[in-house]
Coordinates of C-alpha atoms in Angstrom, one line a residue:
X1 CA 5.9 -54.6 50.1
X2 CA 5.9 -54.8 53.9
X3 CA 8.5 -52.5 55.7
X4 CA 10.5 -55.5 57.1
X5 CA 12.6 -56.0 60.3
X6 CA 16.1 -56.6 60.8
X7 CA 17.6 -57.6 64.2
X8 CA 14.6 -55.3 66.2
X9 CA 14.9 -52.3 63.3
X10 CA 12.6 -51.0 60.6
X11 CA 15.1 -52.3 57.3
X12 CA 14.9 -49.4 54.5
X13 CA 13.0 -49.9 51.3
X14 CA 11.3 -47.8 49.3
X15 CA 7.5 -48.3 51.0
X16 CA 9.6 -47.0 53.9
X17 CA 11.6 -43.9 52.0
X18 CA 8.1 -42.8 50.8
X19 CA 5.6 -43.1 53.9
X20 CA 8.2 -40.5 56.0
X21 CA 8.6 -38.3 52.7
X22 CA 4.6 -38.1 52.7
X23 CA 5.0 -37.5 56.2
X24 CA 7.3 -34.5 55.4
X25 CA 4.8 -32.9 53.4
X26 CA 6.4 -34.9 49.8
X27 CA 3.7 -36.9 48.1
X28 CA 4.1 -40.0 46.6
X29 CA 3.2 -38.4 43.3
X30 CA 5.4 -36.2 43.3
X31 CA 8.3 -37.9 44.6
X32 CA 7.8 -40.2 41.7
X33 CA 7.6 -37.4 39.4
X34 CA 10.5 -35.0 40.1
X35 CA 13.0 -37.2 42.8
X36 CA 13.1 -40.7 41.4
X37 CA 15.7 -41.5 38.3
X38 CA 14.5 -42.1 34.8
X39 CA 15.4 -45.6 35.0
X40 CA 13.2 -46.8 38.2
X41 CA 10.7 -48.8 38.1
X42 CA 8.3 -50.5 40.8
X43 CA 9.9 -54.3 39.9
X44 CA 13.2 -52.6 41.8
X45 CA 11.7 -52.1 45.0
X46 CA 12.8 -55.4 46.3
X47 CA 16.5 -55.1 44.8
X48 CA 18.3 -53.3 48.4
X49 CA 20.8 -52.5 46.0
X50 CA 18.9 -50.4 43.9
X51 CA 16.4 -48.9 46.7
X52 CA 19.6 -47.1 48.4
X53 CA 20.9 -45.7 45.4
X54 CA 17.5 -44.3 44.4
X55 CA 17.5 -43.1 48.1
X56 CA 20.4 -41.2 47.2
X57 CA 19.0 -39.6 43.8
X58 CA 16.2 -38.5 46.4
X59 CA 17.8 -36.9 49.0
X60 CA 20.1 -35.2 46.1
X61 CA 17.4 -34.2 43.9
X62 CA 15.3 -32.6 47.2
X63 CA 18.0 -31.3 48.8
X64 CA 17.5 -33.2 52.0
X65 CA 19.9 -34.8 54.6
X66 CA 20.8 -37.6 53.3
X67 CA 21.5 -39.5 56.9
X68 CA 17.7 -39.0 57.9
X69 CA 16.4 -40.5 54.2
X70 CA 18.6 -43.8 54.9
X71 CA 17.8 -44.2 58.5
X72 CA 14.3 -45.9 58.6
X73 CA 13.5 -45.2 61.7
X74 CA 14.2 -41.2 61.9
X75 CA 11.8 -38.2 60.0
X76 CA 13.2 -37.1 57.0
X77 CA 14.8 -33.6 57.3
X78 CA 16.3 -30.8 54.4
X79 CA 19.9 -30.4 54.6
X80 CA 20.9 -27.9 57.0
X81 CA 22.3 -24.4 55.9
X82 CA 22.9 -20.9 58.0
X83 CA 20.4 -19.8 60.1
X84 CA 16.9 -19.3 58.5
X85 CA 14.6 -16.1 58.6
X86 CA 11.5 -16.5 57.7
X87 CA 9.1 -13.4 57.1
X88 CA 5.5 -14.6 57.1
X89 CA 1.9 -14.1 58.3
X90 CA 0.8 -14.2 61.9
X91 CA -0.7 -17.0 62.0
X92 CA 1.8 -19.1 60.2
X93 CA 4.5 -21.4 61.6
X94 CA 8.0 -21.7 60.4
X95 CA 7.8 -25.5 60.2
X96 CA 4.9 -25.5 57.9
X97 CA 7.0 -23.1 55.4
X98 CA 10.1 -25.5 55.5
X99 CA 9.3 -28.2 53.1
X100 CA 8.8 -24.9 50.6
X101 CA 12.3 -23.3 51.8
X102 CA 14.0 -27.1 51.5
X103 CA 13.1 -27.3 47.8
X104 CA 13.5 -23.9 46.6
X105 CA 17.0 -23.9 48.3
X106 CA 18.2 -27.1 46.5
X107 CA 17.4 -25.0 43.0
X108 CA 19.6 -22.3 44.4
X109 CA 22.1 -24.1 44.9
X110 CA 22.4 -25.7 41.7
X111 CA 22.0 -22.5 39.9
X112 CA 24.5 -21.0 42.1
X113 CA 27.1 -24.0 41.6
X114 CA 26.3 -23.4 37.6
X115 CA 26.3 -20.0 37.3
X116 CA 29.8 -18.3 37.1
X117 CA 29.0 -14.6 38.5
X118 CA 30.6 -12.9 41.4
X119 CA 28.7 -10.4 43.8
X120 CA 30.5 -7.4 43.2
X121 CA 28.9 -5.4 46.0
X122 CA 30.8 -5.4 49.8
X123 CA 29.4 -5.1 53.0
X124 CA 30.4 -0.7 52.5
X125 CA 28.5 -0.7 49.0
X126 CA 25.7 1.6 49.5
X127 CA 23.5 1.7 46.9
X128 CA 19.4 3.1 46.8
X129 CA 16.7 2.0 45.0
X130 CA 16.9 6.0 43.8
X131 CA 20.6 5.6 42.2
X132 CA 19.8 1.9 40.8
X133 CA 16.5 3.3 39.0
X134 CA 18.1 6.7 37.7
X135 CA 21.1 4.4 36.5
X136 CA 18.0 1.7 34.8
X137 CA 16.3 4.9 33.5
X138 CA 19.6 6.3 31.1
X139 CA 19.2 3.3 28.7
X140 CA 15.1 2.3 29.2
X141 CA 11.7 4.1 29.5
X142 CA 10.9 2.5 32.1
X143 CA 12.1 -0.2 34.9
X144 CA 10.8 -3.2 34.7
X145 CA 11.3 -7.2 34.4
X146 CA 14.1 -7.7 32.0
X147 CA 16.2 -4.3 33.2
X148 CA 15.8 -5.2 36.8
X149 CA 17.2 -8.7 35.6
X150 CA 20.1 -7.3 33.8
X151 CA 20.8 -5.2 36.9
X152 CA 20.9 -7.9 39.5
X153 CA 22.9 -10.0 36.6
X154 CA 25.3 -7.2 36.7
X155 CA 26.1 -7.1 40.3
X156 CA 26.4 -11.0 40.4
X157 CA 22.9 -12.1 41.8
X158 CA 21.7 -15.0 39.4
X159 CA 17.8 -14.7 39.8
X160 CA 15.9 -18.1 39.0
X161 CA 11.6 -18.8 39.1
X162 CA 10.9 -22.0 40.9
X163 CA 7.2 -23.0 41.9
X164 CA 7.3 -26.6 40.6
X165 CA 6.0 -27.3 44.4
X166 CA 4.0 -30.2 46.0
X167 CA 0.4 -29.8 46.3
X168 CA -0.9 -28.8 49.7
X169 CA 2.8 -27.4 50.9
X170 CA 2.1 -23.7 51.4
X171 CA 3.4 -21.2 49.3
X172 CA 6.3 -18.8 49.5
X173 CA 6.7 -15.2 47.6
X174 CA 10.4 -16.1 47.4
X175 CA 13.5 -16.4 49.1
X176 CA 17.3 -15.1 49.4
X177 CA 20.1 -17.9 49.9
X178 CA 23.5 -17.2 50.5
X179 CA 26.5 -19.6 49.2
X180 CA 29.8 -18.5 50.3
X181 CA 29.2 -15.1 50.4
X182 CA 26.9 -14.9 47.4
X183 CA 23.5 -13.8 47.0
X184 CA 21.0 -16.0 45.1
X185 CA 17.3 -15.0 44.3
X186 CA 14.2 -17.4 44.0
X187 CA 10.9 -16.1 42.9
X188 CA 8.0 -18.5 43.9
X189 CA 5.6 -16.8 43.4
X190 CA 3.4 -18.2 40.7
X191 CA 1.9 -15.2 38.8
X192 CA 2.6 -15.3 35.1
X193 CA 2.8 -11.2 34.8
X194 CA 6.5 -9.4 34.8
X195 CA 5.0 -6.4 36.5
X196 CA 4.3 -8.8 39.1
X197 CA 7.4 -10.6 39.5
X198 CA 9.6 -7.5 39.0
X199 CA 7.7 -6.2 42.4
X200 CA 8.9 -9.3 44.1
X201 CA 12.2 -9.0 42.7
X202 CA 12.7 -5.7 44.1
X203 CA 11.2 -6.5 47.4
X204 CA 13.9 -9.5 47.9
X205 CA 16.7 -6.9 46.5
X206 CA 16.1 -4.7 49.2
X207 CA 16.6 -7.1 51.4
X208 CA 19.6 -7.8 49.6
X209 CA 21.0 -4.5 49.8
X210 CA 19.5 -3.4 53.1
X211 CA 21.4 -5.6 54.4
X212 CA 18.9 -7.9 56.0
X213 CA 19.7 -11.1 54.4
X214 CA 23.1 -11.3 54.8
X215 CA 24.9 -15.1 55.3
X216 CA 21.4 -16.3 55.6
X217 CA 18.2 -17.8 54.7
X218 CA 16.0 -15.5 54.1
X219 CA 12.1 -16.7 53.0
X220 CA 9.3 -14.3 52.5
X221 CA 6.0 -15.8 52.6
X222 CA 3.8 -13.0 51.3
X223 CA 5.4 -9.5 50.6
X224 CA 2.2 -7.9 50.8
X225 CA 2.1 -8.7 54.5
X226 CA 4.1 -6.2 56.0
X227 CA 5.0 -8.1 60.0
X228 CA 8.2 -5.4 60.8
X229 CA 10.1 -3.1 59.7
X230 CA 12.8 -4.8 57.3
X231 CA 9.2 -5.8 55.1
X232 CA 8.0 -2.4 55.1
X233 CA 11.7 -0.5 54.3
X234 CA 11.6 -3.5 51.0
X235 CA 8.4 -2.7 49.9
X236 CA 9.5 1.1 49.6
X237 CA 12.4 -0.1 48.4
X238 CA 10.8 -2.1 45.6
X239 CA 7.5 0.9 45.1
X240 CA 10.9 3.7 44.9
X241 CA 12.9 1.8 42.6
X242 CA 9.8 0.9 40.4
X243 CA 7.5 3.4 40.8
X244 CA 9.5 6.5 41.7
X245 CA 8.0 9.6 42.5
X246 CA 4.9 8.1 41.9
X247 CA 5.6 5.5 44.9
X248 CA 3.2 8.0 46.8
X249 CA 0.5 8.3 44.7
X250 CA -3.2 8.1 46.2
X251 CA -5.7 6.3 43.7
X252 CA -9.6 6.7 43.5
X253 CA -11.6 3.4 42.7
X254 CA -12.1 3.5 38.6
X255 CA -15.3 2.7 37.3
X256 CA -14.0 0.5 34.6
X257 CA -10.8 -1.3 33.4
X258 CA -10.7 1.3 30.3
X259 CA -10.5 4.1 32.8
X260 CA -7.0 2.9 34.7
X261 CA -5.7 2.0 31.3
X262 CA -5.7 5.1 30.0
X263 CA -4.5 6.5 33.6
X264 CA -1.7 4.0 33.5
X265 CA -0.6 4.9 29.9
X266 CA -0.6 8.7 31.2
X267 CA 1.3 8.3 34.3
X268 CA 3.7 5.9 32.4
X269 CA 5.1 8.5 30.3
X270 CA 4.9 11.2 32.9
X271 CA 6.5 9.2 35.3
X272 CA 8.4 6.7 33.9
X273 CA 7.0 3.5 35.5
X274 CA 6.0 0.7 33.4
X275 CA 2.0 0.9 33.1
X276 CA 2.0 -3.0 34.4
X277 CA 3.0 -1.6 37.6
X278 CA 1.0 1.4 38.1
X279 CA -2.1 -1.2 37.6
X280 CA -0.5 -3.4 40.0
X281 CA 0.2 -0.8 42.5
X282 CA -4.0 0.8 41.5
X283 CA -5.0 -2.7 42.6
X284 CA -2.6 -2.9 46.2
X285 CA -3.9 0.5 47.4
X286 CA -7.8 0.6 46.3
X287 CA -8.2 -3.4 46.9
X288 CA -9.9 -3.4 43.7
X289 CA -8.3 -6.6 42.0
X290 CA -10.8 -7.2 39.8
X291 CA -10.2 -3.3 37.6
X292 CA -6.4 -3.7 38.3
X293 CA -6.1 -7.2 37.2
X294 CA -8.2 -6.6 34.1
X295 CA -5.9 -3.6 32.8
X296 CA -3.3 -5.2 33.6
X297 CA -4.0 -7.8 31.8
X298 CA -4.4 -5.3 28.7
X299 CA -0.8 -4.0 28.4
X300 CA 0.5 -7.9 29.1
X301 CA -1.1 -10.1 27.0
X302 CA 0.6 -12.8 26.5
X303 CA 2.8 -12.6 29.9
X304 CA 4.8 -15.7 31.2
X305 CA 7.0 -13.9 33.6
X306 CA 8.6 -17.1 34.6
X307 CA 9.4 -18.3 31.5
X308 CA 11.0 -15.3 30.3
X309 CA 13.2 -14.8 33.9
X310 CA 14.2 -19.0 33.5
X311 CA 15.0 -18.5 29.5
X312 CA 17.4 -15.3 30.9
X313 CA 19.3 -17.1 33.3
X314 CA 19.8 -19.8 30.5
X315 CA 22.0 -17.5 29.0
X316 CA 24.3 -17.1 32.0
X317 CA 24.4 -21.1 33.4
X318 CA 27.8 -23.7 32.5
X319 CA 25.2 -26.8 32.9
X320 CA 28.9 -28.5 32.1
X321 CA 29.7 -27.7 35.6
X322 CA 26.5 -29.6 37.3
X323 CA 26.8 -33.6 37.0
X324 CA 24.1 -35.0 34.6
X325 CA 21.0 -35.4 37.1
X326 CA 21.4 -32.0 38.7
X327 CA 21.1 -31.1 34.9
X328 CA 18.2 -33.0 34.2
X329 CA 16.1 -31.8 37.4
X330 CA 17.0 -28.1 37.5
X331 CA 15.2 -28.8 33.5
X332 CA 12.7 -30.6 35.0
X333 CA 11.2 -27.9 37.6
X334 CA 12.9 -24.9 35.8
X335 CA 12.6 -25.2 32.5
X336 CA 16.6 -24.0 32.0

């Protein structure tokens, strides 16, 4: 169908809603897939009707302002929300991170508006990776994915994966998102291992509790990209509450994956770090992804980080308290 005119102006239909979402960085595809309601169908395009009520499942579903979708003539923006800090490589731009921030926001939202925790910590709480570990380490070996999830769950920070993204949009680690003064995490990062996601995890709690994501936005690109100095004091953050003593620890190259496995079973029970992690942090220091990966591999078989941190939060969500398509798309690019 043409994009028609009415009195001089571009009149809205769905040809129109879906050439300036493309132009935002949201394929067709994928609009179809994740933004349009069950009950569409192509022989509706030419029902008005219809075409501005799927405009509004749209702009809901996306989390974008719902004035720019249902003005023809204007570029589709993301709802706006405090002020945004984004932490990324030198050579990226913020706009080219937004479309990723926009849609990882809108699942925030919804599982902040679902899930009934309250941040128990205050703007005086002080509280180091040291004393969060030591207090993880008096009921588990180790700290790791599911105790670093029952810790933020404990302090009111619902944590959610979310990397159900459109092809080509460039990728985020994660972000922080603040609603009304509380804290919401989003891991993006697709990596199926919890010794990889717990990293991130702990990176973005710092942030929390370092107090430099307060009120705000707060997107890290790649964590392992350290630009100032609130990246580098979460990394130690995340390597002291993970890794411990053994945060400083200088590696050798290994000769073979058998070697660092049996290192990393070692230093796991000398030091109390989950072996996942010390292959992890073998692989960040010597650069040698291929040995770290494959031991890593070794001690998590049959990982699905994501899965598991999407089936906890299940546990914690009143999905009576999101209207029926909020339900149905946080299930669609969640899984909860």
């Amino acid at each position: 169908m043409n994009i028609q005119q009415v009195a001089g102006h571009t009149q809205l239909n769905m040809q129109n809603i879906l050439q300036r979402l493309e132009q935002r960085g949201l394929q067709q595809k994928y609009v179809r897939a994740h933004a349009l309601p069950a009950w569409w169908d192509a022989e509706l395009e030419n029902d008005s009707t219809v075409v501005a009520e799927a405009a509004g499942y749209i702009a809901r579903r996306l989390g974008l302002d719902i004035a720019s979708v249902f003005s023809p003539e204007s570029a589709i923006t993301f709802k706006g929300h405090s002020q945004t800090k984004f932490k990324k490589r030198q050579n990226t731009d913020s706009q080219s991170l937004e479309v990723a921030q926009g849609l990882a926001l809108r699942v925030a939202e919804i599982v902040q508006y679902a899930t009934p925790l309250t941040y128990r910590l205050t703007a005086t709480t002080t509280l180091s990776a040291i004393q969060i570990r030591e207090q993880l380490l008096t009921d588990n070996s180790t700290v790791r994915l599911d105790n670093l999830l029952a810790f933020c769950t404990s302090i009111g920070i619902p944590v959610v994966h979310y990397s159900d993204l459109p092809k080509g949009v460039k990728k985020v680690d994660g972000l922080v998102a603040y609603f009304d003064d509380q804290p919401v995490v989003v891991l993006c990062r697709a990596k199926q291992y919890d010794a990889w996601l717990a990293f991130i995890l702990a990176h973005e709690l710092g942030h929390i509790l370092c107090g430099h994501a307060t009120g705000q936005v707060f997107v890290d690109e790649d964590i392992a990209a350290e630009q100032d100095n609130e990246e580098v004091e979460a990394n130690l953050f995340a390597s002291t509450l993970l890794l411990g003593q053994f945060s400083g620890y200088k590696w050798q190259r290994m000769q073979h994956c058998g070697a660092l496995v049996n290192q990393a079973r070692r230093l796991s029970r000398q030091y109390k770090v989950d072996p996942g992690t010390i292959c992890l942090n073998y692989a960040w220091q010597t650069q040698d992804w291929v040995t770290g990966m494959a031991a890593l591999k070794k001690f998590e078989k049959n990982a699905n980080a994501p899965q598991f941190i999407n089936t906890y939060l299940g546990k914690y969500l009143s999905p009576e308290k999101l209207d029926r398509d909020s339900q149905e798309y946080l299930r669609l690019v969640t899984g909860v």
